[in-house]
Short mmCIF file of C-alpha atoms (C1' of nucleotides) in Angstrom, two decimals:
data_model
loop_
_atom_site.label_atom_id
_atom_site.label_comp_id
_atom_site.label_asym_id
_atom_site.label_seq_id
_atom_site.Cartn_x
_atom_site.Cartn_y
_atom_site.Cartn_z
CA MET A 4 64.23 63.73 6.82
CA ALA A 5 61.40 65.47 8.52
CA LYS A 6 63.03 65.85 11.88
CA ASN A 7 66.29 65.32 13.60
CA PHE A 8 65.54 62.40 15.87
CA ILE A 9 68.61 62.71 18.05
CA GLU A 10 68.13 66.42 18.50
CA GLU A 11 64.52 65.87 19.50
CA LEU A 12 65.36 63.23 22.05
CA THR A 13 68.24 65.23 23.41
CA TRP A 14 66.23 68.24 24.49
CA ARG A 15 63.63 65.91 25.94
CA GLY A 16 66.29 64.38 28.14
CA MET A 17 65.80 60.99 26.60
CA ILE A 18 69.36 60.26 25.57
CA HIS A 19 71.64 58.63 28.07
CA ASP A 20 74.27 57.42 25.70
CA SER A 21 74.62 56.97 21.99
CA MET A 22 77.30 55.73 19.65
CA PRO A 23 79.17 58.36 17.71
CA GLY A 24 77.89 58.82 14.21
CA VAL A 25 74.25 57.90 14.79
CA GLU A 26 73.01 61.40 14.10
CA GLU A 27 74.65 61.54 10.67
CA HIS A 28 73.55 57.99 10.01
CA LEU A 29 69.94 58.97 10.66
CA LEU A 30 70.03 62.19 8.70
CA GLU A 31 71.23 60.41 5.61
CA LYS A 32 68.03 58.51 4.86
CA MET A 33 65.28 56.44 6.40
CA ARG A 34 66.74 54.03 8.90
CA SER A 35 65.31 51.26 11.03
CA ALA A 36 65.69 50.84 14.76
CA TYR A 37 64.33 48.36 17.25
CA VAL A 38 63.48 48.10 20.89
CA GLY A 39 63.13 44.84 22.71
CA ILE A 40 60.25 44.15 25.05
CA ASP A 41 60.17 41.17 27.36
CA PRO A 42 56.73 39.63 27.47
CA THR A 43 56.80 38.86 31.18
CA ALA A 44 53.16 39.85 31.66
CA ASP A 45 50.14 40.19 29.43
CA SER A 46 50.24 43.95 29.62
CA LEU A 47 52.83 46.66 29.33
CA HIS A 48 53.32 48.94 32.29
CA ILE A 49 54.44 52.53 32.29
CA GLY A 50 58.04 51.45 32.72
CA HIS A 51 57.84 50.20 29.14
CA LEU A 52 56.45 53.49 28.00
CA VAL A 53 59.81 55.20 27.59
CA SER A 54 61.00 52.69 25.02
CA VAL A 55 57.69 52.92 23.24
CA MET A 56 57.97 56.71 23.19
CA MET A 57 61.40 56.41 21.65
CA LEU A 58 59.98 54.30 18.89
CA ARG A 59 57.16 56.78 18.38
CA HIS A 60 59.55 59.66 18.06
CA PHE A 61 61.57 57.55 15.70
CA GLN A 62 58.59 56.96 13.48
CA ARG A 63 57.56 60.61 13.64
CA ALA A 64 61.02 61.55 12.48
CA GLY A 65 60.35 59.53 9.37
CA HIS A 66 62.19 56.38 10.32
CA LYS A 67 60.99 52.82 10.57
CA PRO A 68 60.43 51.43 14.06
CA TYR A 69 60.60 47.77 14.97
CA ALA A 70 59.20 46.40 18.18
CA LEU A 71 60.81 43.14 19.09
CA LEU A 72 58.94 40.87 21.42
CA GLY A 73 61.38 38.80 23.38
CA GLY A 74 59.60 35.50 23.06
CA ALA A 75 62.91 33.69 23.10
CA THR A 76 64.88 35.96 25.40
CA GLY A 77 61.92 36.08 27.74
CA MET A 78 62.45 32.39 28.30
CA ILE A 79 65.95 33.06 29.54
CA GLY A 80 65.81 36.23 31.58
CA ASP A 81 68.11 39.20 31.39
CA PRO A 82 70.64 39.26 34.20
CA SER A 83 71.01 43.05 33.96
CA GLY A 84 70.02 44.67 37.21
CA LYS A 85 68.85 41.42 38.69
CA SER A 86 70.54 39.86 41.62
CA GLN A 87 68.78 36.58 41.20
CA GLU A 88 67.95 34.30 38.39
CA ARG A 89 64.48 34.78 37.03
CA ASN A 90 61.79 32.16 36.90
CA LEU A 91 61.39 30.88 33.41
CA LEU A 92 58.11 31.31 31.62
CA ASN A 93 56.66 28.49 29.64
CA GLU A 94 55.63 28.67 26.02
CA GLN A 95 51.90 29.01 26.58
CA GLU A 96 52.27 31.89 29.00
CA LEU A 97 54.58 33.64 26.59
CA GLN A 98 52.22 33.20 23.69
CA HIS A 99 49.36 34.66 25.65
CA ASN A 100 51.44 37.62 26.79
CA GLN A 101 52.74 38.32 23.32
CA ASP A 102 49.28 38.50 21.84
CA ALA A 103 48.11 40.95 24.46
CA ILE A 104 51.15 43.18 24.16
CA LYS A 105 50.84 43.27 20.41
CA THR A 106 47.37 44.73 20.73
CA GLN A 107 48.57 47.38 23.15
CA LEU A 108 51.50 48.42 21.02
CA SER A 109 49.32 49.13 18.06
CA ARG A 110 47.89 52.04 20.03
CA PHE A 111 51.21 53.79 19.94
CA LEU A 112 52.79 52.80 16.68
CA ALA A 113 51.34 52.85 13.20
CA PHE A 114 51.65 49.28 12.02
CA ASP A 115 49.00 49.15 9.35
CA THR A 116 49.80 52.12 7.19
CA THR A 117 50.97 51.82 3.64
CA ASP A 118 53.78 54.23 4.39
CA GLU A 119 57.28 53.12 3.87
CA ASN A 120 58.05 53.62 7.52
CA ALA A 121 55.18 51.58 8.91
CA ALA A 122 56.02 50.02 12.24
CA VAL A 123 56.85 46.34 12.32
CA LEU A 124 56.42 43.82 15.05
CA VAL A 125 58.79 40.88 15.22
CA ASN A 126 59.31 38.10 17.69
CA ASN A 127 62.71 36.63 18.25
CA TYR A 128 61.11 33.32 19.09
CA ASP A 129 60.42 32.97 15.37
CA TRP A 130 64.05 32.80 14.44
CA MET A 131 65.36 31.28 17.63
CA LYS A 132 63.00 28.32 17.94
CA ASN A 133 64.56 26.26 15.20
CA PHE A 134 68.10 27.35 15.91
CA SER A 135 69.84 24.29 17.29
CA PHE A 136 72.29 24.60 20.11
CA LEU A 137 75.13 23.38 17.94
CA GLU A 138 74.31 25.81 15.18
CA PHE A 139 74.11 28.62 17.65
CA ILE A 140 77.45 28.07 19.31
CA ARG A 141 79.06 27.55 15.93
CA ASP A 142 77.53 30.45 14.03
CA VAL A 143 77.14 33.00 16.78
CA GLY A 144 79.19 31.97 19.78
CA LYS A 145 82.31 31.62 17.72
CA HIS A 146 82.50 35.33 17.04
CA ILE A 147 82.45 36.58 20.58
CA THR A 148 85.05 35.76 23.19
CA VAL A 149 84.14 34.85 26.71
CA ASN A 150 86.55 37.55 27.83
CA TYR A 151 84.44 40.11 26.04
CA MET A 152 81.27 38.80 27.58
CA MET A 153 82.72 38.70 31.07
CA ALA A 154 83.74 42.32 30.85
CA LYS A 155 80.10 43.43 30.80
CA ASP A 156 78.90 45.07 33.99
CA SER A 157 75.81 42.90 34.16
CA VAL A 158 78.03 39.83 34.24
CA LYS A 159 80.77 41.25 36.43
CA LYS A 160 78.32 42.21 39.11
CA ARG A 161 77.17 38.65 39.38
CA LEU A 162 80.62 37.15 39.45
CA THR A 163 82.47 39.44 41.80
CA GLY A 164 81.79 41.75 44.67
CA GLU A 165 79.77 41.71 47.82
CA ASN A 166 76.61 39.96 46.69
CA ALA A 167 77.97 37.84 43.92
CA GLU A 168 75.30 35.20 43.57
CA GLY A 169 76.88 33.50 40.65
CA MET A 170 74.95 33.04 37.46
CA SER A 171 73.85 30.11 35.39
CA PHE A 172 75.14 29.46 31.92
CA THR A 173 71.64 30.25 30.69
CA GLU A 174 71.81 33.77 31.98
CA PHE A 175 75.36 34.19 30.85
CA SER A 176 74.34 33.40 27.32
CA TYR A 177 71.58 36.01 27.36
CA GLN A 178 73.65 38.74 25.79
CA LEU A 179 74.61 36.44 22.95
CA VAL A 180 71.00 35.63 22.21
CA GLN A 181 70.06 39.28 22.30
CA GLY A 182 73.09 40.16 20.23
CA ASN A 183 72.01 37.62 17.70
CA ASP A 184 68.63 39.32 17.45
CA PHE A 185 70.35 42.47 16.38
CA LEU A 186 72.46 40.57 13.89
CA HIS A 187 69.38 38.84 12.52
CA LEU A 188 67.46 42.10 12.10
CA TYR A 189 70.49 43.75 10.58
CA LYS A 190 70.82 41.03 7.97
CA ASN A 191 67.16 40.53 7.19
CA ASN A 192 65.52 43.87 7.86
CA GLU A 193 68.27 46.42 7.50
CA VAL A 194 67.86 47.41 11.12
CA SER A 195 70.96 49.32 12.11
CA ILE A 196 70.07 50.75 15.51
CA GLN A 197 69.00 49.24 18.79
CA MET A 198 67.48 51.44 21.45
CA GLY A 199 66.59 50.74 25.04
CA GLY A 200 67.13 51.70 28.64
CA SER A 201 70.64 52.51 29.78
CA ASP A 202 70.83 49.15 31.53
CA GLN A 203 70.74 47.58 28.09
CA TRP A 204 73.91 49.22 26.88
CA GLY A 205 76.05 46.17 27.46
CA ASN A 206 73.64 43.85 25.71
CA ILE A 207 73.23 46.20 22.79
CA THR A 208 76.94 46.58 22.23
CA THR A 209 77.32 42.82 22.06
CA GLY A 210 74.91 43.10 19.15
CA THR A 211 76.78 45.88 17.39
CA GLU A 212 79.97 43.90 17.92
CA LEU A 213 78.44 40.84 16.29
CA VAL A 214 77.27 42.91 13.34
CA ARG A 215 80.76 44.27 12.95
CA ARG A 216 82.49 40.92 13.16
CA VAL A 217 80.07 38.78 11.20
CA GLU A 218 78.82 41.23 8.60
CA SER A 219 81.55 43.83 8.71
CA GLY A 220 78.62 46.18 9.16
CA LYS A 221 78.06 49.30 11.18
CA ALA A 222 75.35 49.22 13.81
CA PHE A 223 74.48 51.71 16.52
CA ALA A 224 73.23 51.84 20.07
CA VAL A 225 71.07 54.57 21.59
CA THR A 226 69.95 54.36 25.20
CA CYS A 227 67.71 56.48 27.36
CA PRO A 228 68.18 57.13 31.05
CA LEU A 229 66.35 54.92 33.47
CA ILE A 230 63.44 56.87 34.78
CA THR A 231 63.85 57.78 38.40
CA LYS A 232 61.81 59.84 40.79
CA ALA A 233 63.11 62.64 42.94
CA ASP A 234 62.02 60.94 46.14
CA GLY A 235 63.93 57.80 45.28
CA THR A 236 60.95 55.51 45.01
CA LYS A 237 60.63 53.39 41.94
CA PHE A 238 58.98 54.92 38.91
CA GLY A 239 55.76 53.24 37.89
CA LYS A 240 55.18 51.47 41.16
CA THR A 241 52.74 52.10 43.93
CA GLU A 242 51.86 50.15 47.04
CA GLY A 243 49.32 48.37 44.93
CA GLY A 244 51.89 47.33 42.35
CA ASN A 245 52.75 48.38 38.83
CA ILE A 246 50.89 50.99 36.88
CA TRP A 247 49.72 49.04 33.88
CA LEU A 248 48.52 50.26 30.55
CA ASP A 249 45.73 47.72 30.60
CA ALA A 250 42.54 49.37 31.90
CA GLU A 251 41.54 46.11 33.54
CA ARG A 252 44.66 46.09 35.67
CA THR A 253 44.97 49.80 36.35
CA SER A 254 41.80 51.77 35.83
CA PRO A 255 42.06 55.01 33.85
CA TYR A 256 41.19 56.81 37.07
CA GLN A 257 44.10 55.28 38.95
CA PHE A 258 46.30 55.84 35.95
CA TYR A 259 45.39 59.52 35.82
CA GLN A 260 45.92 59.84 39.55
CA TYR A 261 49.39 58.36 39.33
CA TRP A 262 50.55 61.07 36.95
CA LEU A 263 48.69 63.79 38.79
CA ASN A 264 50.59 62.93 41.94
CA THR A 265 53.94 63.53 40.31
CA SER A 266 56.20 65.89 42.23
CA ASP A 267 57.08 69.27 40.75
CA GLU A 268 60.59 68.21 39.95
CA ASP A 269 59.57 65.03 38.22
CA ALA A 270 56.67 66.59 36.36
CA GLU A 271 58.98 68.79 34.38
CA LYS A 272 61.12 65.84 33.47
CA PHE A 273 58.24 63.51 32.71
CA ILE A 274 56.24 65.89 30.57
CA LYS A 275 59.15 66.04 28.15
CA ILE A 276 59.45 62.31 27.99
CA PHE A 277 55.86 61.15 28.00
CA THR A 278 54.08 63.78 25.92
CA PHE A 279 54.54 65.19 22.47
CA LEU A 280 54.16 68.79 23.52
CA SER A 281 56.62 71.05 21.79
CA LYS A 282 59.57 72.66 23.47
CA VAL A 283 57.85 76.05 23.44
CA GLU A 284 54.63 74.71 24.92
CA ILE A 285 56.52 72.99 27.70
CA GLU A 286 58.60 76.03 28.48
CA GLU A 287 55.46 78.14 28.78
CA LEU A 288 53.83 75.57 31.01
CA VAL A 289 56.86 75.35 33.26
CA ALA A 290 56.98 79.12 33.56
CA SER A 291 53.34 79.47 34.45
CA HIS A 292 53.59 76.54 36.80
CA GLN A 293 56.36 78.24 38.69
CA GLU A 294 54.25 81.30 39.16
CA ALA A 295 51.40 79.39 40.65
CA PRO A 296 52.74 76.04 41.79
CA HIS A 297 49.70 75.24 43.89
CA GLN A 298 47.59 75.00 40.75
CA ARG A 299 49.76 72.15 39.56
CA GLN A 300 49.30 72.92 35.92
CA LEU A 301 52.25 70.76 34.96
CA GLN A 302 50.91 67.69 36.70
CA LYS A 303 47.46 68.23 35.29
CA LYS A 304 48.68 68.62 31.75
CA LEU A 305 50.97 65.64 32.08
CA ALA A 306 48.21 63.45 33.47
CA GLU A 307 45.80 64.59 30.78
CA GLU A 308 48.11 64.00 27.88
CA VAL A 309 49.28 60.60 29.00
CA THR A 310 45.80 59.40 29.91
CA ILE A 311 44.48 60.37 26.50
CA MET A 312 47.39 58.72 24.77
CA VAL A 313 47.09 55.46 26.67
CA HIS A 314 43.35 55.32 27.16
CA SER A 315 41.06 57.88 25.53
CA GLU A 316 39.55 61.32 25.73
CA GLU A 317 36.46 59.78 27.29
CA ALA A 318 38.40 57.90 29.92
CA LEU A 319 40.15 61.12 30.80
CA LYS A 320 36.88 62.97 31.29
CA THR A 321 35.61 60.32 33.63
CA ALA A 322 38.88 60.28 35.51
CA ILE A 323 38.75 64.03 35.97
CA THR A 324 35.14 63.96 37.09
CA ALA A 325 35.94 61.23 39.56
CA SER A 326 38.98 63.14 40.80
CA ASN A 327 37.01 66.33 41.29
CA ILE A 328 34.33 64.56 43.24
CA LEU A 329 36.73 62.60 45.38
CA PHE A 330 39.27 65.32 46.03
CA GLY A 331 37.38 68.53 45.42
CA LYS A 332 35.26 70.22 47.99
CA SER A 333 32.34 68.10 46.98
CA THR A 334 29.69 67.17 49.47
CA GLU A 335 27.02 64.60 49.84
CA GLU A 336 24.78 66.90 47.80
CA ASP A 337 27.10 66.60 44.80
CA LEU A 338 27.17 62.85 45.12
CA ARG A 339 23.42 62.70 45.24
CA SER A 340 23.12 64.80 42.14
CA LEU A 341 24.81 62.17 40.02
CA SER A 342 22.69 59.67 38.14
CA ALA A 343 23.22 56.02 38.90
CA LYS A 344 24.84 55.56 35.53
CA ASP A 345 27.26 58.43 35.94
CA PHE A 346 28.03 57.37 39.44
CA LEU A 347 29.08 53.93 38.35
CA ALA A 348 31.09 55.27 35.44
CA VAL A 349 32.92 57.72 37.66
CA PHE A 350 33.74 55.20 40.34
CA GLU A 351 34.49 52.32 38.08
CA GLY A 352 38.11 52.14 39.08
CA ILE A 353 37.51 52.16 42.80
CA THR A 354 37.62 49.18 45.09
CA GLN A 355 34.11 47.83 45.36
CA ALA A 356 32.09 45.38 47.38
CA THR A 357 28.46 44.43 47.50
CA LEU A 358 25.98 44.20 50.34
CA THR A 359 22.47 42.86 50.15
CA ARG A 360 19.50 45.09 50.67
CA ALA A 361 18.33 42.85 53.49
CA GLU A 362 21.58 43.39 55.36
CA LEU A 363 21.26 47.10 54.98
CA LYS A 364 17.64 47.11 56.16
CA GLU A 365 18.79 45.61 59.43
CA GLY A 366 21.57 48.13 59.64
CA VAL A 367 25.28 47.42 59.15
CA GLY A 368 27.78 48.70 61.70
CA ILE A 369 30.47 50.85 60.19
CA ILE A 370 33.17 48.49 61.43
CA ASP A 371 31.61 45.53 59.68
CA ALA A 372 31.09 47.66 56.60
CA LEU A 373 34.81 48.38 56.51
CA SER A 374 36.21 44.94 57.18
CA ALA A 375 34.14 41.83 57.79
CA LYS A 376 31.46 42.48 55.18
CA THR A 377 33.61 44.02 52.50
CA GLY A 378 37.27 43.30 53.06
CA PHE A 379 38.26 46.90 52.43
CA LEU A 380 40.41 46.84 55.56
CA GLU A 381 42.22 43.76 56.79
CA SER A 382 40.67 43.53 60.25
CA ASN A 383 38.12 44.99 62.60
CA GLY A 384 41.03 46.31 64.60
CA ALA A 385 42.24 48.26 61.60
CA ALA A 386 38.74 49.64 61.07
CA ARG A 387 38.57 50.75 64.69
CA ARG A 388 41.99 52.36 64.44
CA GLU A 389 41.08 54.39 61.41
CA LEU A 390 37.77 55.41 62.96
CA LYS A 391 39.53 56.57 66.09
CA GLY A 392 41.91 58.53 63.93
CA ASN A 393 39.02 60.37 62.33
CA ALA A 394 39.94 58.97 58.96
CA ILE A 395 36.71 57.39 57.82
CA SER A 396 33.98 59.14 55.93
CA VAL A 397 30.64 58.01 54.57
CA ASN A 398 29.48 59.89 51.50
CA LYS A 399 32.15 62.51 52.14
CA THR A 400 31.11 63.08 55.76
CA LYS A 401 33.42 62.01 58.59
CA VAL A 402 31.86 59.45 60.86
CA LYS A 403 32.44 57.84 64.25
CA GLU A 404 32.72 54.29 65.40
CA ASP A 405 29.09 53.91 66.42
CA LEU A 406 27.59 54.69 63.04
CA ILE A 407 25.13 52.20 61.61
CA LEU A 408 24.71 52.19 57.85
CA THR A 409 21.11 52.04 56.73
CA GLU A 410 19.13 52.62 53.57
CA ASP A 411 19.20 56.31 54.38
CA HIS A 412 22.83 56.44 53.38
CA LEU A 413 22.17 55.11 49.90
CA ILE A 414 22.92 57.29 46.95
CA SER A 415 20.84 56.67 43.83
CA ASP A 416 19.26 53.96 45.94
CA GLN A 417 22.24 51.64 45.47
CA PHE A 418 25.60 53.12 46.42
CA ILE A 419 27.44 54.12 49.54
CA LEU A 420 30.80 55.82 49.21
CA LEU A 421 33.28 55.13 51.98
CA GLY A 422 36.48 57.12 52.31
CA LYS A 423 39.64 56.48 54.26
CA GLY A 424 41.85 59.49 54.60
CA LYS A 425 42.18 61.82 51.69
CA LYS A 426 43.15 59.46 48.98
CA THR A 427 41.42 56.15 49.44
CA ASN A 428 37.83 55.46 48.55
CA TYR A 429 35.68 52.38 48.58
CA LEU A 430 32.32 51.82 46.99
CA ILE A 431 29.58 49.69 48.43
CA ILE A 432 26.98 48.55 45.95
CA VAL A 433 23.70 47.23 47.23
CA SER A 434 22.29 44.41 45.19
"C1'" G B 8 85.77 16.95 59.05
"C1'" G B 9 86.96 20.62 63.42
"C1'" G B 10 85.70 25.37 65.88
"C1'" G B 11 82.64 29.73 66.43
"C1'" G B 12 78.36 32.97 65.47
"C1'" G B 13 73.38 33.65 64.03
"C1'" A B 14 67.79 32.91 62.80
"C1'" U B 15 62.95 38.24 66.61
"C1'" A B 16 56.96 41.58 63.65
"C1'" C B 17 57.00 44.64 56.37
"C1'" U B 18 62.71 45.63 56.69
"C1'" C B 19 66.92 46.60 59.83
"C1'" A B 20 67.65 45.83 64.85
"C1'" A B 21 67.30 45.54 70.60
"C1'" G B 22 65.81 42.13 74.34
"C1'" C B 23 68.88 37.11 76.99
"C1'" G B 24 63.65 33.87 83.11
"C1'" G B 25 58.46 37.57 85.10
"C1'" C B 26 57.73 44.94 84.43
"C1'" C B 27 57.39 41.75 76.55
"C1'" A B 28 52.63 41.94 71.75
"C1'" A B 29 58.20 42.60 72.56
"C1'" C B 30 63.15 49.23 72.93
"C1'" G B 31 64.71 51.87 68.63
"C1'" A B 32 65.10 53.12 63.36
"C1'" G B 33 63.18 52.81 58.50
"C1'" G B 34 58.81 51.88 55.91
"C1'" G B 35 53.44 52.03 55.87
"C1'" C B 36 48.55 54.19 57.39
"C1'" A B 37 46.01 58.30 59.46
"C1'" G B 38 45.49 63.48 61.76
"C1'" A B 39 47.23 68.88 61.59
"C1'" C B 40 49.50 72.18 58.05
"C1'" U B 41 49.30 72.39 52.56
"C1'" G B 42 48.98 72.27 46.38
"C1'" U B 43 45.60 65.11 46.22
"C1'" A B 44 53.24 68.21 46.76
"C1'" A B 45 57.75 68.46 49.75
"C1'" A B 46 59.26 69.55 54.69
"C1'" U B 47 57.51 69.49 59.68
"C1'" C B 48 54.65 68.06 64.04
"C1'" U B 49 51.19 64.20 66.28
"C1'" G B 50 48.92 59.37 66.66
"C1'" C B 51 48.62 54.31 65.05
"C1'" U B 52 51.16 50.03 62.97
"C1'" G B 53 49.53 40.92 65.67
"C1'" A B 54 44.23 39.48 66.42
"C1'" U B 55 39.56 39.67 69.02
"C1'" U B 56 33.56 40.18 71.75
"C1'" U B 57 39.58 46.25 73.15
"C1'" U B 58 41.10 49.10 79.83
"C1'" A B 59 40.63 42.18 79.27
"C1'" U B 60 41.75 37.89 76.56
"C1'" C B 61 44.12 35.02 72.67
"C1'" U B 62 48.18 33.72 69.07
"C1'" U B 63 53.34 35.32 67.94
"C1'" C B 64 60.16 35.87 68.61
"C1'" G B 65 63.39 29.52 62.62
"C1'" A B 66 60.69 24.13 63.85
"C1'" A B 67 59.46 20.41 67.44
"C1'" G B 68 59.85 18.85 72.29
"C1'" G B 69 61.41 19.77 77.58
"C1'" U B 70 62.64 22.47 82.45
"C1'" U B 71 59.80 26.19 85.36
"C1'" C B 72 54.35 28.82 89.03
"C1'" G B 73 56.15 31.59 84.65
"C1'" A B 74 60.39 31.34 78.51
"C1'" A B 75 61.70 35.39 72.86
"C1'" U B 76 65.05 34.57 76.97
"C1'" C B 77 67.35 28.09 80.06
"C1'" C B 78 67.93 22.64 78.10
"C1'" U B 79 67.48 18.80 73.94
"C1'" U B 80 66.87 17.58 68.90
"C1'" C B 81 66.10 19.29 63.99
"C1'" U B 82 66.24 22.86 59.68
"C1'" C B 83 68.60 26.91 57.39
"C1'" C B 84 72.43 30.87 57.08
"C1'" C B 85 77.32 33.16 58.04
"C1'" C B 86 82.57 33.12 59.61
"C1'" C B 87 87.32 30.72 60.83
"C1'" C B 88 90.55 26.27 60.54
"C1'" A B 89 91.40 21.63 57.62
#
RNA sequence: GGGGGGAUACUCAAGCGGCCAACGAGGGCAGACUGUAAAUCUGCUGAUUUUAUCUUCGAAGGUUCGAAUCCUUCUCCCCCCA
């Protein structure tokens, strides 16, 4: 084998738990592993990225990765880590989501190579849809005792303790359905390993247990730690919601910014997980970062690498240009030096609104420009507040409450850049 | 079925006839400082035509010059007894 997969993941801090013997199992010959992805939306978000990275490393180590779309399990909902039963998705929604996710995944995994270890995409809906209830409880349910299932943390939490909400039979059966996926892949595709977040441990072991009992086979579980941030907020979330991989949902600029804003502590952790930089490269980066922390080399490198991987080199360039203009010491001069085309490209990911030229000719009060006419802020009161707090800028220049926007403020004859505080920008386009 | 407690702004949580758009804490936003960081300090955090007015305290009615606060009914939650 080209590389020791377990060793690689270990130094990257991507192993939370693994079953004894996996390392030897993997070193022996090419193996297959899978990760399950619930198609709850039509795009992956960066929370999914860890699993995807595991699969990538797996493929790079010469093994065969399987991505399993949970078309069937997505209809049930995993009780792990949830205090309430999930809303069920219908078949059409799932189909749509699956198609979109499939496209995204192909960016990370080599599906279409002729290599032996080409990635494979499967959907558990394909083998679950014609599985009758009777067949299922006879062929699968028979092998696992309820006692075993109840011992799982995900189940226990819902049955006992302070906020025991109870759980439906549907949710209870989730681990069996997921376990059956593993069994199915083991039988039909020689998949012997399931990977996932540490919250999946219980579900995965139900699978290895099934493999053992039904097939007398040996299957393994490898989990990675759940990604946390030093400040305790949830990884991959901002006020505005999830950070998606889809450029339509989260623009490359916003995406880049998310990574750039990583704290020092997290950056060191994340760069190991989300980039393919070697151990030596990372160690050098960390060292030079510590010497000059204000330069934030770690964050920059992290943001660059991940943005290129998820989007493209081009998208990164634009994101950097936009960042420099918005956060650098740029002035109105710099803004005016941009061509209309560049301007639009740079600010593509920023909240926008349009005004008519006629409106602008008459003059638009700054308060209206912030709320009533554009909806950037929720009320005139909010606009006034921010103005009083010296938070609002027009084309990078701080302004007061009495400012009237006119054609003189236009950049490239069609844009006005509004800023709130240091991090929020809005773009007015005149049509 | 009987008894008791509760429902207040994004969250927790005071208020229990006028001084309440509603203490305080957390969160959020902004300002200073900085590294687009952390910590810290400061301001703001219902709306509007902003020193005033309007709409809010589970819902609907009522008492009163005046109610988040008192009364009635309803809805929902929790606890104890059966």
